[in-house]
Short mmCIF file of C-alpha atoms in Angstrom, two decimals:
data_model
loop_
_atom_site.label_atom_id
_atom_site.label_comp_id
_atom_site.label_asym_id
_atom_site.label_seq_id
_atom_site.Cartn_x
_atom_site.Cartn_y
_atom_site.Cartn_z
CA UNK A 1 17.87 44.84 76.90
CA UNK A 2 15.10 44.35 74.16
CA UNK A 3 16.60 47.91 72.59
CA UNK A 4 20.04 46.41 72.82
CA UNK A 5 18.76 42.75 70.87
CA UNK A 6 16.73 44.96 68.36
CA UNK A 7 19.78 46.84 67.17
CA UNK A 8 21.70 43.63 66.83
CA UNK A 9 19.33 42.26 65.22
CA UNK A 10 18.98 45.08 62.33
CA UNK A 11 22.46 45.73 62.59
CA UNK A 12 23.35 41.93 61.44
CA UNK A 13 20.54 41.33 59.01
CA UNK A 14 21.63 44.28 57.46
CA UNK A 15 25.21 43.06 57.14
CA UNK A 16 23.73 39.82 55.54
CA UNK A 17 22.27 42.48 53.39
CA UNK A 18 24.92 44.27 52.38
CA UNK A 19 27.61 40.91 51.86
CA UNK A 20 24.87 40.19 49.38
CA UNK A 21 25.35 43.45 47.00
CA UNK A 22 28.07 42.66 44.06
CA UNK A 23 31.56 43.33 45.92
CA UNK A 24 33.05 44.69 42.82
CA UNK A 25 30.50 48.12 43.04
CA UNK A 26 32.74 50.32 45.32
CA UNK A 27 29.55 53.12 45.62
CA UNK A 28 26.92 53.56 48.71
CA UNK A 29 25.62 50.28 48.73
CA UNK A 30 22.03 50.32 47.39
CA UNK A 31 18.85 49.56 49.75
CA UNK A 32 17.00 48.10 46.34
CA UNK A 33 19.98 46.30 45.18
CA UNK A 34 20.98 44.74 48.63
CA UNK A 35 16.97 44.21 48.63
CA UNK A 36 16.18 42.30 45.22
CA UNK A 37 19.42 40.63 45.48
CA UNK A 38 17.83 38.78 48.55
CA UNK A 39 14.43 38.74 46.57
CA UNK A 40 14.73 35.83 44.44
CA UNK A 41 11.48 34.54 43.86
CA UNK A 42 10.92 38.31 42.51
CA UNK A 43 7.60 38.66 44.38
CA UNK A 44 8.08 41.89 45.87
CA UNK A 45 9.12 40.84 49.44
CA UNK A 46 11.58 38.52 51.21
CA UNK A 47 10.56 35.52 53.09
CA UNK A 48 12.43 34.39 56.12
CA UNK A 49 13.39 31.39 54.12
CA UNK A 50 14.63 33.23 51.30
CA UNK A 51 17.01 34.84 53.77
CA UNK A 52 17.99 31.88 55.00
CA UNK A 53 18.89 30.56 51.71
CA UNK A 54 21.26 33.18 50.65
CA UNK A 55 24.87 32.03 51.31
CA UNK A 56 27.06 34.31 53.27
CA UNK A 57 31.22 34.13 54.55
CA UNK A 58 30.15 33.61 57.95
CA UNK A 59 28.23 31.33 59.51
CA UNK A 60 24.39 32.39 61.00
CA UNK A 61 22.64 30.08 63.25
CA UNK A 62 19.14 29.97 62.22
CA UNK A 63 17.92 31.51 65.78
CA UNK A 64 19.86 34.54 64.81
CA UNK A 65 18.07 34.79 61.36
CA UNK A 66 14.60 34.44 62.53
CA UNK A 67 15.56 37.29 64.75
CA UNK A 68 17.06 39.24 62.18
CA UNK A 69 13.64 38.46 60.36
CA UNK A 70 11.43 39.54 62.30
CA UNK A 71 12.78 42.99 63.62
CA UNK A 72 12.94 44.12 60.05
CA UNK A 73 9.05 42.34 59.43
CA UNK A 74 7.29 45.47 60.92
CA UNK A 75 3.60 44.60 60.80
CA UNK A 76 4.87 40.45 61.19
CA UNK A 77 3.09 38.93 58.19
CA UNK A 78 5.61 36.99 57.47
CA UNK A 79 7.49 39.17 54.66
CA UNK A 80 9.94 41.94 54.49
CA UNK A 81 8.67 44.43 52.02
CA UNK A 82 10.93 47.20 50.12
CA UNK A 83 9.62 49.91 52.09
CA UNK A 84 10.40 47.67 54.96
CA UNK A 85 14.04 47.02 54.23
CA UNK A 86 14.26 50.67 53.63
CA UNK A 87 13.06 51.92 57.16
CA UNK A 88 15.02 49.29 58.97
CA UNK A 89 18.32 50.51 57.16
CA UNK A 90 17.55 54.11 57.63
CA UNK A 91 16.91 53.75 60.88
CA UNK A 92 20.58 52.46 61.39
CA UNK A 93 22.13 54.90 59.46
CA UNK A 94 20.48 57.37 61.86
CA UNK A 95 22.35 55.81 64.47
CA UNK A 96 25.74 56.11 62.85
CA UNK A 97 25.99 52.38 62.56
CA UNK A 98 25.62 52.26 58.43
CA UNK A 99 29.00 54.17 58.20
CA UNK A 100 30.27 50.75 60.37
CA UNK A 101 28.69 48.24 58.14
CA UNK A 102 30.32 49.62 54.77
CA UNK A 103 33.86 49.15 56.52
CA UNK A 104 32.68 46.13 57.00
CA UNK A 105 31.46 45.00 53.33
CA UNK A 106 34.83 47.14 52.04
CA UNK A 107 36.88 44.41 54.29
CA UNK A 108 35.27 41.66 52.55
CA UNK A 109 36.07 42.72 48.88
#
């Protein structure tokens, strides 16, 4: 069951991700762009409240962010680094579920 949340978890934040990443660029959509585009103070890492800043076309209750949050936080100090954001995306790709989420941002355009 935990497994099952986890994926859902990555699986969405990296949706809210990849709705970020400018809809007109029609190539593999880029960890680092997805990643700074959700960066905006420019420190080098994403809070949880700069994700829950970032606008997106559907509504996310703020349960489901925190979640989202904190299975892509890997040692949970609070931020999401690059190398972070990178493993957690990887790791979904792995699982055939990236291919799944570009349909999805290619639906949205």
């Amino acid at each position: 069951m935990k497994t099952t949340i986890l994926k859902f978890a990555l699986f969405s934040f990296a949706l809210l991700a990849f709705s970020q990443v400018n809809a007109q660029d029609k190539q593999k959509p880029d960890p680092e762009k997805m990643f700074t585009a959700l960066d905006t103070n420019k420190d080098g890492s994403v809070s949880l409240d700069e994700l829950k800043a970032r606008k997106t076309k559907r509504e996310v209750t703020p349960e489901a962010q925190e979640k989202r949050f904190a299975a892509m936080d890997a040692d949970a100090n609070g931020a999401v680094t690059l190398e972070e954001f990178k493993t957690a995306i990887s790791k979904m790709k792995g699982r055939g579920q990236g291919e799944g989420m570009k349909k999805q941002e290619e639906s949205e355009d």
